[in-house]
Short mmCIF file of C-alpha atoms and ligand atoms in Angstrom, two decimals:
data_model
loop_
_atom_site.label_atom_id
_atom_site.label_comp_id
_atom_site.label_asym_id
_atom_site.label_seq_id
_atom_site.Cartn_x
_atom_site.Cartn_y
_atom_site.Cartn_z
CA MET D 79 -114.08 67.76 -3.58
CA VAL D 80 -110.51 68.38 -2.63
CA ASP D 81 -107.22 68.95 -4.35
CA ILE D 82 -104.28 66.69 -3.61
CA LEU D 83 -101.32 69.02 -3.38
CA PRO D 84 -97.65 68.32 -4.17
CA THR D 85 -96.87 68.03 -0.46
CA GLN D 86 -99.40 65.19 -0.21
CA SER D 87 -99.03 63.45 -3.54
CA GLN D 88 -95.67 61.93 -2.58
CA GLN D 89 -97.37 60.04 0.22
CA TRP D 90 -100.11 58.95 -2.17
CA HIS D 91 -97.44 57.58 -4.51
CA ALA D 92 -95.73 55.69 -1.69
CA VAL D 93 -99.00 54.13 -0.56
CA GLU D 94 -100.07 53.26 -4.09
CA LEU D 95 -96.73 51.66 -4.78
CA ALA D 96 -96.93 49.55 -1.61
CA MET D 97 -100.41 48.46 -2.61
CA ARG D 98 -99.47 47.57 -6.17
CA GLU D 99 -96.64 45.40 -4.86
CA GLN D 100 -98.96 43.70 -2.41
CA PHE D 101 -101.55 43.03 -5.11
CA TYR D 102 -98.90 41.64 -7.41
CA ARG D 103 -97.68 39.25 -4.74
CA ALA D 104 -101.24 38.14 -4.00
CA GLY D 105 -101.95 37.42 -7.67
CA PHE D 106 -104.33 40.29 -8.39
CA GLN D 107 -104.42 42.09 -11.71
CA GLU D 108 -105.52 45.64 -12.30
CA ILE D 109 -108.68 46.59 -14.13
CA ARG D 110 -109.49 50.18 -15.13
CA THR D 111 -113.05 51.12 -15.92
CA PRO D 112 -114.57 54.45 -16.99
CA LEU D 113 -115.66 56.96 -14.37
CA LEU D 114 -119.00 57.33 -16.11
CA GLU D 115 -121.56 54.56 -16.45
CA VAL D 116 -125.13 54.24 -17.60
CA THR D 117 -127.26 55.05 -14.53
CA ASP D 118 -129.18 51.81 -14.84
CA LEU D 119 -126.06 49.83 -13.85
CA PHE D 120 -126.20 51.29 -10.35
CA LEU D 121 -129.97 51.07 -10.05
CA ARG D 122 -129.76 47.36 -10.78
CA SER D 123 -126.76 46.55 -8.65
CA ILE D 124 -126.71 48.85 -5.66
CA GLY D 125 -130.48 49.13 -5.38
CA GLU D 126 -132.82 52.08 -5.16
CA ALA D 127 -133.48 51.66 -1.45
CA THR D 128 -129.90 52.55 -0.56
CA ASP D 129 -128.62 55.99 0.33
CA VAL D 130 -126.09 55.79 -2.45
CA VAL D 131 -128.68 55.41 -5.19
CA GLY D 132 -131.50 57.21 -3.40
CA LYS D 133 -129.73 60.44 -2.71
CA GLU D 134 -126.02 60.42 -3.33
CA MET D 135 -125.44 59.86 -7.04
CA TYR D 136 -124.20 62.44 -9.52
CA THR D 137 -126.64 61.70 -12.32
CA PHE D 138 -127.24 63.74 -15.46
CA SER D 139 -128.39 63.42 -19.06
CA ASP D 140 -125.68 63.51 -21.68
CA ARG D 141 -126.11 65.16 -25.08
CA GLY D 142 -127.61 61.99 -26.44
CA ASN D 143 -130.24 62.11 -23.68
CA ARG D 144 -128.88 59.07 -21.91
CA SER D 145 -128.92 59.04 -18.14
CA CYS D 146 -125.31 58.81 -16.95
CA THR D 147 -123.84 58.60 -13.46
CA LEU D 148 -120.39 59.28 -12.09
CA ARG D 149 -119.51 56.01 -10.40
CA PRO D 150 -120.24 56.02 -6.66
CA GLU D 151 -118.24 52.80 -6.11
CA GLY D 152 -116.18 50.32 -8.07
CA THR D 153 -117.81 46.92 -7.78
CA ALA D 154 -120.68 47.38 -10.21
CA SER D 155 -118.38 48.73 -12.91
CA VAL D 156 -115.88 45.91 -12.45
CA VAL D 157 -118.57 43.26 -12.72
CA ARG D 158 -120.06 44.98 -15.76
CA ALA D 159 -116.66 45.02 -17.46
CA VAL D 160 -115.96 41.40 -16.57
CA LEU D 161 -119.27 40.34 -18.12
CA GLU D 162 -118.94 42.59 -21.14
CA HIS D 163 -115.56 41.09 -22.01
CA GLY D 164 -116.40 37.53 -21.05
CA LEU D 165 -113.49 37.36 -18.60
CA LEU D 166 -115.19 34.64 -16.58
CA ASN D 167 -114.76 32.26 -19.51
CA GLN D 168 -111.07 32.32 -18.57
CA GLY D 169 -111.85 31.23 -15.02
CA GLN D 170 -111.66 32.95 -11.65
CA GLN D 171 -110.90 36.63 -11.65
CA ARG D 172 -108.78 38.34 -9.00
CA LEU D 173 -108.90 42.02 -9.81
CA TRP D 174 -107.94 45.30 -8.22
CA TYR D 175 -108.87 48.84 -9.13
CA SER D 176 -108.31 52.34 -7.85
CA GLY D 177 -109.56 55.81 -8.55
CA PRO D 178 -112.06 58.51 -7.72
CA MET D 179 -115.65 57.81 -6.67
CA PHE D 180 -118.46 60.35 -6.42
CA ARG D 181 -121.21 60.61 -3.83
CA TYR D 182 -123.30 63.62 -2.98
CA GLU D 183 -122.87 63.39 0.78
CA ARG D 184 -122.57 66.00 3.48
CA PRO D 185 -118.87 66.89 3.41
CA GLN D 186 -117.09 66.49 6.74
CA SER D 187 -113.87 65.08 8.06
CA GLY D 188 -113.36 61.72 6.32
CA ARG D 189 -116.32 62.28 4.01
CA GLN D 190 -116.02 63.95 0.65
CA ARG D 191 -118.03 64.15 -2.54
CA GLN D 192 -115.13 63.03 -4.67
CA PHE D 193 -113.03 60.51 -2.78
CA HIS D 194 -110.69 57.72 -3.79
CA GLN D 195 -110.88 54.03 -3.27
CA ILE D 196 -108.50 51.17 -3.84
CA GLY D 197 -110.28 47.87 -3.91
CA VAL D 198 -110.26 44.26 -4.96
CA GLU D 199 -112.94 42.04 -6.47
CA CYS D 200 -112.68 38.26 -6.70
CA LEU D 201 -115.14 36.49 -8.94
CA GLY D 202 -115.74 32.76 -9.01
CA MET D 203 -114.28 32.12 -5.57
CA ASP D 204 -116.70 30.30 -3.37
CA SER D 205 -115.16 28.82 -0.27
CA PRO D 206 -115.10 30.46 3.16
CA LEU D 207 -111.31 30.29 2.91
CA SER D 208 -111.40 32.70 -0.01
CA ASP D 209 -113.24 35.18 2.22
CA VAL D 210 -110.39 34.93 4.65
CA GLU D 211 -107.72 35.25 1.99
CA VAL D 212 -109.35 38.41 0.71
CA ILE D 213 -109.69 39.85 4.21
CA SER D 214 -106.07 39.00 4.96
CA VAL D 215 -104.87 40.92 1.91
CA ALA D 216 -106.59 44.05 3.23
CA TRP D 217 -105.45 43.48 6.79
CA ASP D 218 -101.82 42.82 5.87
CA LEU D 219 -101.76 45.76 3.54
CA LEU D 220 -102.91 48.21 6.22
CA LYS D 221 -100.56 46.63 8.74
CA SER D 222 -97.62 46.82 6.36
CA LEU D 223 -98.19 50.56 6.12
CA GLY D 224 -97.52 50.72 9.85
CA LEU D 225 -101.09 51.29 11.05
CA LYS D 226 -101.95 50.40 14.61
CA ASP D 227 -105.24 50.34 16.51
CA LEU D 228 -107.02 48.60 13.68
CA VAL D 229 -110.07 46.48 14.44
CA LEU D 230 -111.53 43.94 12.08
CA GLU D 231 -115.28 43.79 12.56
CA LEU D 232 -117.06 40.81 11.17
CA ASN D 233 -120.62 39.75 10.57
CA THR D 234 -122.62 37.49 8.33
CA LEU D 235 -125.58 38.61 6.31
CA GLY D 236 -126.60 35.04 5.57
CA THR D 237 -128.47 34.09 2.44
CA GLN D 238 -131.21 36.10 0.85
CA GLU D 239 -133.80 33.81 2.46
CA ASP D 240 -132.21 34.29 5.90
CA ARG D 241 -132.45 38.00 5.41
CA LEU D 242 -136.09 37.88 4.30
CA THR D 243 -137.21 36.08 7.46
CA TYR D 244 -135.13 38.36 9.61
CA ARG D 245 -136.36 41.42 7.80
CA LYS D 246 -139.98 40.65 8.68
CA GLN D 247 -139.13 40.29 12.37
CA LEU D 248 -137.03 43.40 12.36
CA ILE D 249 -139.76 45.48 10.72
CA GLU D 250 -142.24 44.37 13.37
CA TRP D 251 -139.82 45.18 16.14
CA LEU D 252 -139.04 48.59 14.65
CA GLN D 253 -142.69 49.44 14.10
CA ASP D 254 -143.39 48.85 17.79
CA ARG D 255 -140.74 51.47 18.55
CA PHE D 256 -141.35 53.74 15.62
CA GLU D 257 -141.63 56.96 17.64
CA LEU D 258 -138.22 56.36 19.21
CA LEU D 259 -136.38 56.28 15.88
CA ASP D 260 -134.54 59.18 14.30
CA SER D 261 -136.21 60.71 11.25
CA ASP D 262 -133.91 59.03 8.70
CA SER D 263 -134.49 55.63 10.23
CA LYS D 264 -138.27 56.17 10.27
CA LYS D 265 -138.16 56.50 6.51
CA ARG D 266 -136.20 53.27 6.19
CA VAL D 267 -138.40 50.96 8.23
CA GLU D 268 -140.31 49.72 5.20
CA ILE D 269 -137.82 50.21 2.36
CA ASN D 270 -134.48 49.27 3.88
CA PRO D 271 -134.83 48.21 7.52
CA LEU D 272 -131.44 46.46 7.71
CA ARG D 273 -129.75 49.73 6.93
CA ILE D 274 -131.17 51.14 10.19
CA LEU D 275 -128.79 48.84 12.06
CA ASP D 276 -126.01 50.97 10.63
CA SER D 277 -127.60 54.26 11.77
CA LYS D 278 -125.11 56.80 13.07
CA ASP D 279 -127.74 58.34 15.41
CA PRO D 280 -126.73 57.65 19.06
CA ASN D 281 -130.31 57.22 20.34
CA THR D 282 -131.17 54.81 17.56
CA GLN D 283 -127.94 52.94 18.20
CA ALA D 284 -128.79 52.58 21.89
CA LEU D 285 -132.29 51.39 21.07
CA LEU D 286 -130.98 48.80 18.64
CA LEU D 287 -128.89 47.06 21.27
CA ASP D 288 -132.00 45.02 22.06
CA ALA D 289 -133.14 44.48 18.49
CA PRO D 290 -133.31 40.95 17.08
CA THR D 291 -130.09 40.08 15.27
CA LEU D 292 -129.65 38.29 11.98
CA GLY D 293 -127.48 35.70 13.71
CA ASN D 294 -130.60 34.05 15.11
CA PHE D 295 -132.14 33.61 11.67
CA LEU D 296 -129.32 31.86 9.87
CA CYS D 297 -129.85 28.55 8.13
CA ASN D 298 -127.33 25.79 8.85
CA GLU D 299 -125.31 26.43 5.76
CA SER D 300 -124.92 30.10 6.65
CA SER D 301 -123.84 29.49 10.20
CA GLU D 302 -121.39 26.75 9.21
CA ARG D 303 -119.89 29.11 6.71
CA PHE D 304 -119.55 31.83 9.30
CA THR D 305 -117.86 29.44 11.71
CA ALA D 306 -115.42 28.35 9.01
CA VAL D 307 -114.49 31.96 8.32
CA GLN D 308 -113.83 32.62 11.99
CA LEU D 309 -111.70 29.50 12.37
CA ALA D 310 -109.57 30.44 9.39
CA LEU D 311 -109.09 33.98 10.70
CA LYS D 312 -107.94 32.53 14.00
CA ALA D 313 -105.53 30.23 12.20
CA LEU D 314 -104.01 33.29 10.51
CA GLU D 315 -103.93 35.08 13.86
CA ILE D 316 -105.95 37.97 12.52
CA PRO D 317 -107.89 39.34 15.49
CA PHE D 318 -111.55 40.17 14.89
CA LYS D 319 -114.64 41.29 16.69
CA ILE D 320 -118.11 40.12 15.78
CA ASN D 321 -120.45 43.01 15.26
CA PRO D 322 -124.02 41.74 14.76
CA ARG D 323 -125.14 45.19 13.65
CA LEU D 324 -122.62 45.46 10.85
CA VAL D 325 -124.43 45.66 7.52
CA ARG D 326 -122.99 46.95 4.32
CA GLY D 327 -124.65 49.98 2.81
CA LEU D 328 -125.12 48.31 -0.55
CA ASP D 329 -127.86 45.82 -1.35
CA TYR D 330 -125.95 43.03 -3.03
CA TYR D 331 -124.01 41.67 -0.07
CA CYS D 332 -124.56 38.23 1.49
CA HIS D 333 -122.71 36.03 4.01
CA THR D 334 -119.41 37.54 5.11
CA ALA D 335 -119.43 41.29 5.70
CA PHE D 336 -116.55 43.10 7.31
CA GLU D 337 -115.07 46.47 8.07
CA ILE D 338 -111.68 47.52 9.26
CA THR D 339 -112.01 50.47 11.59
CA SER D 340 -109.67 52.66 13.56
CA SER D 341 -110.42 54.50 16.77
CA GLN D 342 -108.24 57.32 15.46
CA LEU D 343 -110.72 58.27 12.76
CA GLY D 344 -113.50 59.74 14.91
CA SER D 345 -117.03 59.18 13.69
CA GLN D 346 -115.99 58.21 10.12
CA ALA D 347 -114.10 55.26 11.53
CA THR D 348 -114.19 52.76 8.69
CA VAL D 349 -111.09 52.66 6.51
CA CYS D 350 -111.97 49.46 4.65
CA GLY D 351 -115.32 47.85 3.97
CA GLY D 352 -116.19 44.74 2.07
CA GLY D 353 -117.92 41.44 1.84
CA ARG D 354 -119.41 38.74 -0.28
CA TYR D 355 -121.86 39.48 -3.07
CA ASP D 356 -122.85 36.20 -4.66
CA GLY D 357 -126.01 37.57 -6.30
CA LEU D 358 -124.50 40.45 -8.20
CA VAL D 359 -123.14 38.79 -11.32
CA ARG D 360 -126.52 37.23 -12.02
CA GLU D 361 -128.30 40.47 -11.26
CA LEU D 362 -126.19 42.09 -13.98
CA GLY D 363 -126.98 39.44 -16.55
CA GLY D 364 -124.24 36.84 -16.07
CA THR D 365 -124.52 33.25 -14.94
CA SER D 366 -124.63 32.87 -11.21
CA THR D 367 -121.06 33.48 -9.95
CA SER D 368 -119.83 34.18 -6.46
CA GLY D 369 -118.01 37.36 -5.63
CA ILE D 370 -116.15 38.93 -2.77
CA GLY D 371 -114.26 42.19 -2.44
CA TRP D 372 -113.42 45.22 -0.39
CA ALA D 373 -112.57 48.87 -0.82
CA ILE D 374 -110.24 51.07 1.18
CA GLY D 375 -111.06 54.76 1.45
CA MET D 376 -107.79 56.43 0.50
CA GLU D 377 -108.47 59.76 2.19
CA ARG D 378 -109.26 58.03 5.48
CA LEU D 379 -106.13 55.96 5.08
CA MET D 380 -104.12 59.16 4.55
CA MET D 381 -105.63 60.62 7.72
CA LEU D 382 -104.44 57.57 9.63
CA LEU D 383 -100.96 57.72 8.15
CA GLY D 384 -100.48 61.39 9.04
CA ASP D 385 -97.32 62.20 7.14
CA SER D 386 -95.47 59.06 8.12
CA MET D 387 -94.83 58.07 4.52
CA SER D 388 -94.31 61.49 3.00
CA GLY D 389 -90.50 61.14 3.09
CA GLY D 390 -90.48 62.37 -0.47
CA SER D 391 -87.69 62.16 -2.99
CA SER D 392 -85.01 64.80 -3.35
CA PRO D 393 -83.32 65.45 -6.67
CA ASP D 394 -79.85 64.11 -7.36
CA VAL D 395 -78.68 67.38 -8.78
CA TYR D 396 -79.58 71.03 -8.43
CA LEU D 397 -78.30 73.06 -11.37
CA VAL D 398 -77.21 76.53 -10.31
CA ASN D 399 -76.67 78.79 -13.34
CA ARG D 400 -76.40 82.46 -14.13
CA GLY D 401 -75.54 84.46 -17.25
CA ASP D 402 -76.66 84.04 -20.89
CA GLU D 403 -74.15 81.37 -21.94
CA ALA D 404 -74.39 79.54 -18.62
CA GLU D 405 -78.17 79.31 -18.85
CA LYS D 406 -78.00 77.76 -22.31
CA LYS D 407 -75.39 75.24 -21.19
CA ALA D 408 -77.39 74.40 -18.09
CA LEU D 409 -80.48 73.63 -20.14
CA VAL D 410 -78.53 71.23 -22.33
CA LEU D 411 -76.81 69.63 -19.36
CA ALA D 412 -80.06 69.14 -17.43
CA ARG D 413 -81.55 67.31 -20.36
CA ARG D 414 -78.51 65.07 -20.82
CA LEU D 415 -78.37 64.20 -17.13
CA ARG D 416 -82.08 63.37 -17.09
CA GLY D 417 -81.36 61.09 -20.03
CA GLU D 418 -78.94 59.29 -17.67
CA ARG D 419 -81.87 58.78 -15.26
CA LEU D 420 -80.70 61.39 -12.77
CA ALA D 421 -83.29 63.67 -11.17
CA VAL D 422 -82.25 67.22 -11.98
CA GLN D 423 -83.74 70.49 -10.85
CA LEU D 424 -82.81 73.32 -13.13
CA ASP D 425 -82.92 76.73 -11.52
CA SER D 426 -84.51 79.02 -14.03
CA SER D 427 -84.79 82.11 -11.87
CA GLY D 428 -81.75 83.95 -13.22
CA GLY D 429 -81.34 85.11 -9.60
CA SER D 430 -78.20 85.56 -7.55
CA PHE D 431 -75.94 82.58 -6.81
CA GLY D 432 -76.69 83.01 -3.12
CA LYS D 433 -80.42 82.62 -3.64
CA GLN D 434 -79.96 79.68 -5.97
CA PHE D 435 -77.74 77.90 -3.45
CA LYS D 436 -80.33 78.41 -0.75
CA ARG D 437 -82.92 76.71 -2.94
CA ALA D 438 -80.47 73.91 -3.72
CA ASP D 439 -80.05 73.30 0.00
CA ARG D 440 -83.72 73.48 0.75
CA CYS D 441 -84.72 70.92 -1.89
CA GLY D 442 -82.36 68.35 -0.39
CA ALA D 443 -80.36 67.71 -3.57
CA SER D 444 -77.24 65.59 -3.20
CA TRP D 445 -75.18 67.72 -5.55
CA ALA D 446 -75.15 71.23 -6.88
CA ILE D 447 -73.59 71.84 -10.27
CA VAL D 448 -72.61 75.43 -10.75
CA ILE D 449 -72.29 77.10 -14.12
CA GLY D 450 -71.48 80.81 -14.22
CA ASP D 451 -69.91 82.92 -16.96
CA ASN D 452 -66.44 81.65 -16.03
CA GLU D 453 -67.40 78.01 -16.19
CA ALA D 454 -69.30 78.51 -19.43
CA ARG D 455 -66.25 80.15 -20.99
CA SER D 456 -63.70 77.63 -19.73
CA GLY D 457 -65.83 74.54 -20.46
CA GLN D 458 -65.81 73.46 -16.83
CA LEU D 459 -68.40 72.50 -14.29
CA ARG D 460 -68.14 73.20 -10.59
CA LEU D 461 -69.54 70.41 -8.47
CA LYS D 462 -70.48 70.95 -4.87
CA SER D 463 -71.44 68.05 -2.66
CA LEU D 464 -74.46 68.87 -0.54
CA HIS D 465 -74.56 65.48 1.19
CA ARG D 466 -75.32 66.42 4.75
CA ASP D 467 -73.82 63.32 6.24
CA ARG D 468 -70.49 63.58 4.41
CA ASP D 469 -67.40 64.11 6.57
CA SER D 470 -66.76 67.84 6.46
CA SER D 471 -62.98 67.36 6.52
CA ASN D 472 -63.19 65.87 3.02
CA ALA D 473 -63.10 68.11 0.03
CA ASN D 474 -66.58 68.84 -1.15
CA GLU D 475 -65.93 70.91 -4.27
CA PHE D 476 -64.66 69.52 -7.55
CA ILE D 477 -63.94 70.96 -10.96
CA VAL D 478 -64.81 68.70 -13.87
CA PRO D 479 -64.33 69.45 -17.57
CA ASP D 480 -67.78 69.39 -19.14
CA SER D 481 -66.40 67.10 -21.85
CA ASP D 482 -65.56 64.39 -19.30
CA TRP D 483 -68.95 62.79 -19.00
CA ASP D 484 -67.73 59.62 -17.26
CA ILE D 485 -66.07 61.46 -14.40
CA LEU D 486 -69.07 63.70 -14.00
CA LEU D 487 -71.46 60.74 -13.75
CA THR D 488 -69.15 58.93 -11.35
CA TYR D 489 -69.28 61.87 -8.97
CA LEU D 490 -73.01 62.39 -9.29
CA ARG D 491 -73.76 58.76 -8.62
CA SER D 492 -71.45 58.50 -5.63
P1 ATP F 262 -119.79 54.94 5.46
O1 ATP F 262 -120.60 54.08 6.37
O2 ATP F 262 -118.59 55.56 6.13
O3 ATP F 262 -120.60 55.92 4.68
P2 ATP F 262 -119.93 53.17 3.24
O4 ATP F 262 -120.52 51.95 3.79
O5 ATP F 262 -120.78 54.12 2.49
O6 ATP F 262 -119.15 53.96 4.38
P3 ATP F 262 -118.39 51.80 1.20
O7 ATP F 262 -119.33 52.09 0.13
O8 ATP F 262 -118.30 50.43 1.72
O9 ATP F 262 -118.62 52.82 2.40
O10 ATP F 262 -116.93 52.29 0.80
C1 ATP F 262 -115.74 51.71 1.33
C2 ATP F 262 -114.87 52.76 1.98
O11 ATP F 262 -114.76 53.94 1.19
C3 ATP F 262 -115.41 53.28 3.31
O12 ATP F 262 -115.10 52.41 4.34
C4 ATP F 262 -114.67 54.59 3.45
O13 ATP F 262 -113.35 54.37 3.91
C5 ATP F 262 -114.61 55.08 2.02
N1 ATP F 262 -115.67 56.07 1.77
C6 ATP F 262 -116.97 55.84 1.50
N2 ATP F 262 -117.64 56.98 1.29
C7 ATP F 262 -116.72 57.97 1.43
C8 ATP F 262 -116.77 59.41 1.31
N3 ATP F 262 -117.89 60.05 1.01
N4 ATP F 262 -115.63 60.10 1.52
C9 ATP F 262 -114.48 59.48 1.84
N5 ATP F 262 -114.37 58.14 1.95
C10 ATP F 262 -115.47 57.40 1.74
MG1 MG F 263 -121.77 55.88 2.96
#
């Protein structure tokens, strides 16, 4: 679990703001759910045969002896909340969420035990075009942040029946090659064979190149759907690559599955993963309703962005002050200026003017206001423009009576 430090949080803010604007424009509304859920929610939705439920959840008994789990992902909680509050009675839901998720994984670059996701969930949207709309929101969002080298990988998981037929064939094929599999995959052959397709072991990956693929087991409806999705992506000029081995880690997915990856991320290459989950609402006790969504891993996104969006905001004013009276006046002035919506850094070191000016420069403030004993006594403020780009031949120091609020604000806003 990692701390997000002040040097990084500015970039987080910038990214979150860009995302909120994008969601607003695309007609999504935010939903916030608790971090803690009853464990059963994840057993029912994600499925016990998955890594997430099988070995990654933070589960404990609370004081009332209920089994609770820190959410490992957002979809189950969103669907639970939607059902609990009857939101589907009001029609389709286009929702977004963000926040920390918890998985007990082996920490490494791009993989943490507390990480953050921003995601969307659309409920009640059926058509292949809605898959493409949802994918395009993710794609455009990442593009608008300036990311390059993104690849959209696409697959279809078909219907549950498609998967059952395929599953049988795959198990047979895997059993014939059992000794060649890595130890994790060996354990999965019976309980979650599709997940083996997603194995990160290079030998297993090489072996699987010849494995039967789900594409050959699709019913007509599934393959028509998949074709429609591809055509619509082409119409939007969103490039994609079909990856027949792409499966989502969670059990409830069907039809469209996709990931957005970047070659710059090393072995944890996926920045966004999502797909359709038409069975989930019913699984959680609602009437059969289609669903599609995705989640972006924020830490991986930050790795891709480097510090390209960390431009950060500098204060409008740095308040240099020294001496008993001056310090009192500065405190009052800082508060009044903040009330005028100016960003003010008040130096509270009591240190020398020289040191305070250095800090004023370093923080990138546009103006320094100086109050020393003289200014405090005479009721004046000394203003110093710190604008770097201002013509140096112009005067850059001004004396303003501290009673003349209008003039002061005019300077500070210039
Ligand atoms: P992976 O195959 O990388 O484990 P996943 O299939 O488990 O991913 P999802 O559950 O689909 O991932 O989550 C969506 C996104 O959340 C991932 O693409 C990734 O960007 C991010 N993510 C998932 N797990 C972690 C983690 N432990 N640490 C950081 N980011 C993560
Ligand atoms: Mg995972």
